[in-house]
Amino acid sequence: MTESRFIPNSYDDLPTSGKSSWRSPSNIALVKYWGKRENQIPANPSISFTLNSCFTTTLVSYEKLKEKQHQFSFDFLFEGSPKEEFKPKIQTFLSRIEVYLPFLKEYHLVIESSNSFPHSSGIASSASGMSALALCLMDIEKELNPTVTPNFFNQKASFLARLGSGSACRSIQGPLVQWGSYKGIENSSDFYGVTYPFKTHAVFQDFCDTVLLVDKGEKTVSSTVGHGLMHHHPFAEQRFQQAHTNLDTLKAIFRSGDLDGFIQVVESEALTLHAMMMTSTPYFILMKPNTLQIINKIWAFRRETKSHVCFTLDAGSNVHVLYPAAEKTVVLKFIKEELASHCQNGQFIEDQVGTGAIKLV
Ligand code: DP6
């Protein structure tokens, strides 16, 4: 497969105006994407749970311009107000995807976005935000070419979302999405995410993720910079190989429902991600003292109660507490009584595995 498959044929009858709105979720990686090559090609394959309650809602209104412009013409509103500081990221995204949606400069776009989770919660909104926007823009292509199949629509939406933010390509569908070329999944691709094709044990279909908001401040090092530091990283090659091995291990675990095996892979992936940050040049630490307090309490709780609760981390200090839905009452009590005190203002978000983006308009 080449990217040229996503370049549309010439078109003539452009719609004069229209609207599209999508609600697209965040996702949490179990095997982490960390390191990339040019054009948002991942250095290793990754897999994530699609979330349900952490999502971005985006409405794109498009109006045909009198003539095609040299620049992109768009307004961006976040939670009802114009947000100039977000525009450069959208501008970059539009220029990366223009070759695949060549009509973009024919329109003035009004992009209105809001998140279900609190602003500056430290939750990365790029996955949900970029996937929601990609889906809205795909709706314009669908207007032009109604024969687009649902499969192609999702694949291209994921392909476009990846060009906005790598992890965003895993937010179109659910509940488990794999991205990046990997020999264990025949149709896997570096260009877009695919829904995990094998049968998974029932325990993983409603897995819970409670996101503990440890620090709501701006991240000191962006993901993009962190990915860059994997070039010339002394452990890069071993790390990229390990992601493949962990995917192999997870395959059997997803089938059997082996929760102890799941915990081992998932926690090791989280700590390896942070180990890569601590061993890059320059090195940095995104965990906070409270992140470690929480991890230690989770380990102690697991030892004492035989619970199957575990944690994973993104490129930040927040902790995603993962557990089977059957343990929800017990684990939520533990979170409220023992972990919430390590969160900023005691805040956490209850979420669980979801099925992907939803079209609203
Ligand atoms: C640690 O997708 O945010 O969350 O492609 O530069 O936008 P860009 O990076 P991004 O990186 C996410 C990295 C991660 C792991 C993961 O989600 O797989």
CSV table of C-alpha atoms and ligand atoms in Angstrom, one decimal:
chain,number,residue,atom,x,y,z
A,1,MET,CA,0.0,0.0,0.0
A,2,THR,CA,1.2,3.5,-0.8
A,3,GLU,CA,0.0,6.8,0.4
A,4,SER,CA,-1.1,7.6,-3.1
A,5,ARG,CA,-4.2,5.5,-2.5
A,6,PHE,CA,-5.5,8.4,-0.4
A,7,ILE,CA,-5.1,11.0,-3.1
A,8,PRO,CA,-8.6,11.5,-4.5
A,9,ASN,CA,-9.4,11.7,-8.2
A,10,SER,CA,-10.1,15.1,-9.7
A,11,TYR,CA,-13.4,16.6,-8.7
A,12,ASP,CA,-15.6,19.3,-10.1
A,13,ASP,CA,-18.9,19.8,-8.3
A,14,LEU,CA,-17.8,21.1,-5.0
A,15,PRO,CA,-20.6,21.7,-2.4
A,16,THR,CA,-21.1,25.4,-1.7
A,17,SER,CA,-21.4,25.0,2.0
A,18,GLY,CA,-22.1,22.4,4.7
A,19,LYS,CA,-21.4,21.3,8.3
A,20,SER,CA,-20.0,18.2,9.9
A,21,SER,CA,-19.6,17.3,13.6
A,22,TRP,CA,-17.9,14.4,15.2
A,23,ARG,CA,-17.2,13.3,18.8
A,24,SER,CA,-13.9,11.5,19.0
A,25,PRO,CA,-12.3,9.9,22.0
A,26,SER,CA,-8.9,9.9,23.5
A,27,ASN,CA,-7.0,6.6,23.8
A,28,ILE,CA,-4.5,5.1,26.1
A,29,ALA,CA,-1.5,3.1,24.8
A,30,LEU,CA,-0.7,-0.3,26.3
A,31,VAL,CA,2.4,-0.7,24.0
A,32,LYS,CA,3.8,2.8,23.5
A,33,TYR,CA,4.6,4.7,20.4
A,34,TRP,CA,7.9,6.6,21.2
A,35,GLY,CA,10.1,7.5,18.4
A,36,LYS,CA,9.2,8.4,14.8
A,37,ARG,CA,10.6,8.9,11.3
A,38,GLU,CA,9.8,11.6,8.8
A,39,ASN,CA,6.1,12.1,7.9
A,40,GLN,CA,4.8,10.7,11.2
A,41,ILE,CA,6.0,7.1,10.5
A,42,PRO,CA,6.3,5.4,13.9
A,43,ALA,CA,9.6,3.8,14.9
A,44,ASN,CA,7.7,0.9,16.5
A,45,PRO,CA,4.2,-0.5,16.5
A,46,SER,CA,1.8,0.4,19.3
A,47,ILE,CA,-1.6,-0.7,20.6
A,48,SER,CA,-4.2,1.2,22.6
A,49,PHE,CA,-7.5,1.0,24.4
A,50,THR,CA,-9.9,3.5,22.9
A,51,LEU,CA,-11.5,5.5,25.7
A,52,ASN,CA,-15.1,6.5,26.1
A,53,SER,CA,-15.7,9.6,28.4
A,54,CYS,CA,-12.6,11.6,27.5
A,55,PHE,CA,-13.4,13.0,24.1
A,56,THR,CA,-13.3,16.1,21.8
A,57,THR,CA,-16.4,17.3,20.0
A,58,THR,CA,-15.6,19.2,16.8
A,59,LEU,CA,-18.0,21.0,14.4
A,60,VAL,CA,-16.6,22.1,11.0
A,61,SER,CA,-18.7,24.6,9.0
A,62,TYR,CA,-17.4,25.0,5.5
A,63,GLU,CA,-18.3,27.7,3.0
A,64,LYS,CA,-16.9,27.8,-0.6
A,65,LEU,CA,-14.8,30.8,-1.4
A,66,LYS,CA,-15.1,32.7,-4.7
A,67,GLU,CA,-11.8,31.4,-5.8
A,68,LYS,CA,-9.1,29.0,-4.5
A,69,GLN,CA,-6.8,30.8,-2.0
A,70,HIS,CA,-3.0,30.6,-1.6
A,71,GLN,CA,-3.4,30.2,2.2
A,72,PHE,CA,-5.7,28.1,4.3
A,73,SER,CA,-8.7,30.2,5.4
A,74,PHE,CA,-10.0,29.1,8.8
A,75,ASP,CA,-11.2,30.3,12.2
A,76,PHE,CA,-10.7,28.2,15.3
A,77,LEU,CA,-12.9,28.4,18.4
A,78,PHE,CA,-12.1,26.4,21.5
A,79,GLU,CA,-15.0,26.1,24.0
A,80,GLY,CA,-16.8,29.0,22.3
A,81,SER,CA,-13.9,31.5,22.1
A,82,PRO,CA,-11.4,32.2,19.4
A,83,LYS,CA,-8.0,30.5,20.2
A,84,GLU,CA,-5.3,32.0,18.2
A,85,GLU,CA,-2.5,30.0,19.9
A,86,PHE,CA,-4.0,26.7,18.6
A,87,LYS,CA,-4.0,27.9,15.0
A,88,PRO,CA,-0.3,27.1,14.1
A,89,LYS,CA,-0.9,23.4,15.0
A,90,ILE,CA,-4.0,23.3,12.8
A,91,GLN,CA,-2.2,25.2,10.0
A,92,THR,CA,0.6,22.6,10.1
A,93,PHE,CA,-2.0,19.8,10.0
A,94,LEU,CA,-3.8,21.3,7.1
A,95,SER,CA,-0.6,21.7,5.1
A,96,ARG,CA,0.4,18.1,5.7
A,97,ILE,CA,-3.0,16.8,4.6
A,98,GLU,CA,-3.7,19.1,1.7
A,99,VAL,CA,-2.3,16.7,-0.9
A,100,TYR,CA,-4.9,14.2,0.3
A,101,LEU,CA,-7.8,16.7,0.5
A,102,PRO,CA,-6.9,19.0,-2.4
A,103,PHE,CA,-10.1,21.1,-2.0
A,104,LEU,CA,-9.2,22.5,1.4
A,105,LYS,CA,-8.0,25.9,0.0
A,106,GLU,CA,-11.4,26.3,-1.8
A,107,TYR,CA,-13.2,26.8,1.5
A,108,HIS,CA,-13.3,29.0,4.5
A,109,LEU,CA,-13.6,26.6,7.5
A,110,VAL,CA,-14.9,27.5,10.9
A,111,ILE,CA,-13.6,24.8,13.4
A,112,GLU,CA,-15.3,24.8,16.8
A,113,SER,CA,-14.0,22.4,19.3
A,114,SER,CA,-14.6,21.5,23.0
A,115,ASN,CA,-13.3,18.7,25.3
A,116,SER,CA,-15.2,16.6,27.8
A,117,PHE,CA,-12.3,16.8,30.2
A,118,PRO,CA,-11.2,19.9,32.0
A,119,HIS,CA,-9.0,22.3,30.1
A,120,SER,CA,-5.3,22.0,31.1
A,121,SER,CA,-5.9,18.8,32.9
A,122,GLY,CA,-2.7,17.5,31.6
A,123,ILE,CA,-4.7,15.1,29.4
A,124,ALA,CA,-3.4,15.1,25.9
A,125,SER,CA,-6.1,16.4,23.7
A,126,SER,CA,-4.2,16.0,20.5
A,127,ALA,CA,-5.4,12.4,19.9
A,128,SER,CA,-9.1,13.2,20.3
A,129,GLY,CA,-8.8,16.7,18.8
A,130,MET,CA,-6.9,15.7,15.6
A,131,SER,CA,-9.1,12.6,15.1
A,132,ALA,CA,-12.3,14.6,15.4
A,133,LEU,CA,-11.0,17.2,12.9
A,134,ALA,CA,-9.9,14.6,10.5
A,135,LEU,CA,-13.3,12.9,10.6
A,136,CYS,CA,-15.1,16.2,9.9
A,137,LEU,CA,-12.8,16.9,6.9
A,138,MET,CA,-13.4,13.4,5.6
A,139,ASP,CA,-17.1,14.2,5.5
A,140,ILE,CA,-16.4,16.9,2.9
A,141,GLU,CA,-14.6,14.3,0.8
A,142,LYS,CA,-17.6,12.1,1.2
A,143,GLU,CA,-19.9,14.8,-0.1
A,144,LEU,CA,-17.7,14.9,-3.2
A,145,ASN,CA,-17.6,11.2,-3.6
A,146,PRO,CA,-20.6,9.4,-2.0
A,147,THR,CA,-19.2,6.0,-3.1
A,148,VAL,CA,-16.5,6.2,-0.4
A,149,THR,CA,-16.9,3.0,1.7
A,150,PRO,CA,-17.1,3.0,5.5
A,151,ASN,CA,-13.9,1.0,5.6
A,152,PHE,CA,-12.0,3.5,3.3
A,153,PHE,CA,-13.6,6.4,5.3
A,154,ASN,CA,-12.2,5.1,8.6
A,155,GLN,CA,-8.9,4.2,7.1
A,156,LYS,CA,-8.3,7.6,5.5
A,157,ALA,CA,-9.6,9.4,8.6
A,158,SER,CA,-7.0,7.5,10.7
A,159,PHE,CA,-4.3,8.2,8.0
A,160,LEU,CA,-5.1,12.0,8.1
A,161,ALA,CA,-5.3,12.0,11.9
A,162,ARG,CA,-1.9,10.5,12.1
A,163,LEU,CA,-0.5,13.4,10.2
A,164,GLY,CA,-1.9,15.7,12.9
A,165,SER,CA,-0.6,13.6,15.9
A,166,GLY,CA,0.6,10.1,15.7
A,167,SER,CA,-1.5,8.6,18.5
A,168,ALA,CA,-4.6,10.3,17.0
A,169,CYS,CA,-4.8,7.6,14.3
A,170,ARG,CA,-5.7,5.1,17.1
A,171,SER,CA,-8.8,7.1,18.1
A,172,ILE,CA,-11.2,6.5,15.1
A,173,GLN,CA,-12.4,3.1,16.1
A,174,GLY,CA,-12.3,0.8,19.2
A,175,PRO,CA,-12.0,-1.0,21.5
A,176,LEU,CA,-8.4,-2.0,20.8
A,177,VAL,CA,-6.5,-0.4,17.9
A,178,GLN,CA,-3.1,-1.3,16.6
A,179,TRP,CA,-0.9,1.1,14.6
A,180,GLY,CA,2.4,0.4,12.9
A,181,SER,CA,3.8,-2.4,10.8
A,182,TYR,CA,3.9,-5.6,12.8
A,183,LYS,CA,4.3,-9.1,11.5
A,184,GLY,CA,1.6,-10.5,13.9
A,185,ILE,CA,-1.2,-8.5,12.3
A,186,GLU,CA,-1.4,-9.0,8.5
A,187,ASN,CA,-3.1,-5.7,7.6
A,188,SER,CA,-1.2,-3.6,10.1
A,189,SER,CA,0.3,-0.3,8.7
A,190,ASP,CA,2.6,2.5,9.6
A,191,PHE,CA,0.1,4.8,7.8
A,192,TYR,CA,-3.1,4.2,9.9
A,193,GLY,CA,-4.5,2.3,12.8
A,194,VAL,CA,-6.5,-0.9,12.4
A,195,THR,CA,-8.9,-2.5,14.9
A,196,TYR,CA,-7.3,-5.4,16.6
A,197,PRO,CA,-8.4,-8.3,14.4
A,198,PHE,CA,-8.3,-11.3,16.8
A,199,LYS,CA,-10.8,-12.5,19.4
A,200,THR,CA,-10.2,-10.9,22.8
A,201,HIS,CA,-11.3,-12.2,26.2
A,202,ALA,CA,-14.5,-10.6,27.6
A,203,VAL,CA,-12.6,-9.0,30.5
A,204,PHE,CA,-10.9,-6.6,28.1
A,205,GLN,CA,-14.1,-5.4,26.5
A,206,ASP,CA,-15.2,-3.2,29.4
A,207,PHE,CA,-11.8,-2.5,31.1
A,208,CYS,CA,-11.8,0.6,33.2
A,209,ASP,CA,-9.3,3.4,33.2
A,210,THR,CA,-9.5,6.0,35.9
A,211,VAL,CA,-7.2,8.9,35.0
A,212,LEU,CA,-5.5,10.5,38.1
A,213,LEU,CA,-4.8,14.1,37.5
A,214,VAL,CA,-1.5,14.5,39.3
A,215,ASP,CA,-0.3,17.7,37.7
A,216,LYS,CA,-2.4,19.9,35.5
A,217,GLY,CA,0.4,22.2,34.4
A,218,GLU,CA,1.9,22.4,30.9
A,219,LYS,CA,4.3,19.6,30.1
A,220,THR,CA,8.0,20.6,30.3
A,221,VAL,CA,8.9,18.6,27.2
A,222,SER,CA,6.4,18.0,24.4
A,223,SER,CA,5.8,14.6,22.9
A,224,THR,CA,7.2,15.8,19.6
A,225,VAL,CA,10.5,16.7,21.2
A,226,GLY,CA,10.6,13.4,23.2
A,227,HIS,CA,10.1,11.4,20.0
A,228,GLY,CA,13.0,13.3,18.4
A,229,LEU,CA,15.3,12.3,21.2
A,230,MET,CA,14.9,8.7,20.2
A,231,HIS,CA,17.2,9.4,17.2
A,232,HIS,CA,20.7,8.5,18.4
A,233,HIS,CA,19.3,7.2,21.7
A,234,PRO,CA,21.7,4.5,23.0
A,235,PHE,CA,18.8,2.0,23.7
A,236,ALA,CA,16.5,2.9,20.8
A,237,GLU,CA,17.0,-0.3,18.7
A,238,GLN,CA,16.4,-2.6,21.7
A,239,ARG,CA,13.3,-0.5,22.7
A,240,PHE,CA,11.8,-0.7,19.2
A,241,GLN,CA,12.4,-4.5,19.2
A,242,GLN,CA,10.8,-4.8,22.6
A,243,ALA,CA,7.6,-3.2,21.4
A,244,HIS,CA,7.3,-6.1,18.8
A,245,THR,CA,7.9,-8.7,21.5
A,246,ASN,CA,5.4,-7.1,23.8
A,247,LEU,CA,2.8,-7.2,21.1
A,248,ASP,CA,3.5,-10.9,20.6
A,249,THR,CA,3.1,-11.5,24.3
A,250,LEU,CA,-0.1,-9.5,24.5
A,251,LYS,CA,-1.6,-11.5,21.7
A,252,ALA,CA,-1.9,-14.6,23.9
A,253,ILE,CA,-2.9,-12.5,26.9
A,254,PHE,CA,-5.8,-10.8,25.0
A,255,ARG,CA,-7.1,-14.2,24.0
A,256,SER,CA,-6.8,-16.0,27.3
A,257,GLY,CA,-7.6,-13.1,29.7
A,258,ASP,CA,-4.4,-13.6,31.6
A,259,LEU,CA,-4.5,-10.5,33.8
A,260,ASP,CA,-1.2,-11.1,35.6
A,261,GLY,CA,0.5,-11.3,32.2
A,262,PHE,CA,-1.4,-8.1,31.1
A,263,ILE,CA,-0.2,-6.2,34.2
A,264,GLN,CA,3.4,-7.2,33.6
A,265,VAL,CA,3.5,-6.0,30.0
A,266,VAL,CA,1.5,-2.8,30.5
A,267,GLU,CA,3.5,-1.6,33.6
A,268,SER,CA,6.8,-2.5,32.0
A,269,GLU,CA,5.8,-0.5,28.9
A,270,ALA,CA,4.9,2.6,31.0
A,271,LEU,CA,8.2,2.5,32.9
A,272,THR,CA,10.2,1.8,29.8
A,273,LEU,CA,8.7,4.9,28.1
A,274,HIS,CA,9.9,7.0,31.0
A,275,ALA,CA,13.2,5.2,31.2
A,276,MET,CA,13.7,6.3,27.6
A,277,MET,CA,13.2,9.9,28.6
A,278,MET,CA,15.6,9.6,31.5
A,279,THR,CA,18.3,8.1,29.3
A,280,SER,CA,18.0,10.4,26.3
A,281,THR,CA,20.3,13.4,25.7
A,282,PRO,CA,19.2,15.8,27.1
A,283,TYR,CA,17.5,13.6,29.8
A,284,PHE,CA,14.3,14.6,31.5
A,285,ILE,CA,11.8,13.4,34.1
A,286,LEU,CA,8.1,13.8,33.6
A,287,MET,CA,6.9,11.9,36.7
A,288,LYS,CA,6.3,13.8,39.8
A,289,PRO,CA,6.7,12.6,43.4
A,290,ASN,CA,3.0,12.0,43.5
A,291,THR,CA,3.2,9.8,40.4
A,292,LEU,CA,5.6,7.5,42.3
A,293,GLN,CA,3.5,7.6,45.5
A,294,ILE,CA,0.6,6.4,43.5
A,295,ILE,CA,2.6,3.6,41.8
A,296,ASN,CA,3.9,2.3,45.1
A,297,LYS,CA,0.4,2.4,46.6
A,298,ILE,CA,-1.0,0.4,43.6
A,299,TRP,CA,1.7,-2.2,44.0
A,300,ALA,CA,1.1,-2.5,47.8
A,301,PHE,CA,-2.7,-2.7,47.2
A,302,ARG,CA,-2.2,-5.4,44.7
A,303,ARG,CA,0.0,-7.4,47.0
A,304,GLU,CA,-2.4,-7.1,49.9
A,305,THR,CA,-5.7,-7.7,48.0
A,306,LYS,CA,-4.8,-9.8,45.0
A,307,SER,CA,-6.6,-7.2,42.9
A,308,HIS,CA,-5.8,-6.9,39.2
A,309,VAL,CA,-5.4,-3.2,39.2
A,310,CYS,CA,-2.4,-1.8,37.4
A,311,PHE,CA,-1.1,1.5,36.0
A,312,THR,CA,0.1,3.0,32.8
A,313,LEU,CA,1.6,6.5,32.1
A,314,ASP,CA,1.6,8.8,29.1
A,315,ALA,CA,4.3,11.3,28.4
A,316,GLY,CA,3.4,13.2,31.6
A,317,SER,CA,2.8,12.8,35.3
A,318,ASN,CA,-0.8,11.7,35.3
A,319,VAL,CA,-1.5,8.0,36.1
A,320,HIS,CA,-4.0,5.9,34.2
A,321,VAL,CA,-5.3,3.3,36.7
A,322,LEU,CA,-6.4,0.2,34.7
A,323,TYR,CA,-8.6,-2.5,36.1
A,324,PRO,CA,-11.3,-5.1,35.1
A,325,ALA,CA,-14.9,-3.8,35.4
A,326,ALA,CA,-15.7,-6.6,37.9
A,327,GLU,CA,-13.3,-4.9,40.4
A,328,LYS,CA,-14.8,-1.4,39.9
A,329,THR,CA,-16.4,-1.0,43.3
A,330,VAL,CA,-13.3,-2.1,45.2
A,331,VAL,CA,-10.8,-0.2,43.1
A,332,LEU,CA,-12.8,3.0,43.1
A,333,LYS,CA,-13.0,2.9,46.9
A,334,PHE,CA,-9.2,2.4,47.0
A,335,ILE,CA,-8.7,5.3,44.5
A,336,LYS,CA,-11.0,7.7,46.6
A,337,GLU,CA,-9.5,6.7,49.9
A,338,GLU,CA,-5.8,6.3,49.0
A,339,LEU,CA,-4.9,7.8,45.7
A,340,ALA,CA,-7.1,10.9,45.2
A,341,SER,CA,-5.0,12.8,47.9
A,342,HIS,CA,-2.0,12.6,45.5
A,343,CYS,CA,-4.0,14.3,42.7
A,344,GLN,CA,-4.2,18.0,42.1
A,345,ASN,CA,-7.3,19.2,43.8
A,346,GLY,CA,-8.2,15.6,44.4
A,347,GLN,CA,-9.3,15.3,40.8
A,348,PHE,CA,-9.6,12.1,38.7
A,349,ILE,CA,-11.7,11.1,35.7
A,350,GLU,CA,-13.5,7.8,35.5
A,351,ASP,CA,-13.4,6.3,32.1
A,352,GLN,CA,-13.5,2.9,30.4
A,353,VAL,CA,-12.9,1.2,27.0
A,354,GLY,CA,-15.1,2.6,24.2
A,355,THR,CA,-15.9,1.8,20.6
A,356,GLY,CA,-14.6,4.9,18.8
A,357,ALA,CA,-15.8,8.1,17.2
A,358,ILE,CA,-19.4,9.1,16.7
A,359,LYS,CA,-20.8,11.3,14.0
A,360,LEU,CA,-23.1,14.0,15.4
A,361,VAL,CA,-24.0,16.1,12.3
B,1,DP6,C1,3.6,8.7,25.1
B,1,DP6,O1,1.0,11.2,19.4
B,1,DP6,O2,1.4,12.9,21.1
B,1,DP6,O3,1.4,9.0,24.4
B,1,DP6,O4,2.9,12.3,16.9
B,1,DP6,O5,4.4,14.0,17.9
B,1,DP6,O6,1.8,14.2,18.0
B,1,DP6,P1,3.0,13.3,18.0
B,1,DP6,O7,3.1,12.5,19.4
B,1,DP6,P2,1.9,11.9,20.2
B,1,DP6,O8,2.8,10.9,21.1
B,1,DP6,C2,2.2,10.1,22.1
B,1,DP6,C3,3.1,9.3,22.8
B,1,DP6,C4,2.6,8.5,24.0
B,1,DP6,C5,2.5,7.0,23.7
B,1,DP6,C6,1.3,6.6,22.8
B,1,DP6,O9,0.2,7.2,22.9
B,1,DP6,O10,1.5,5.6,22.1
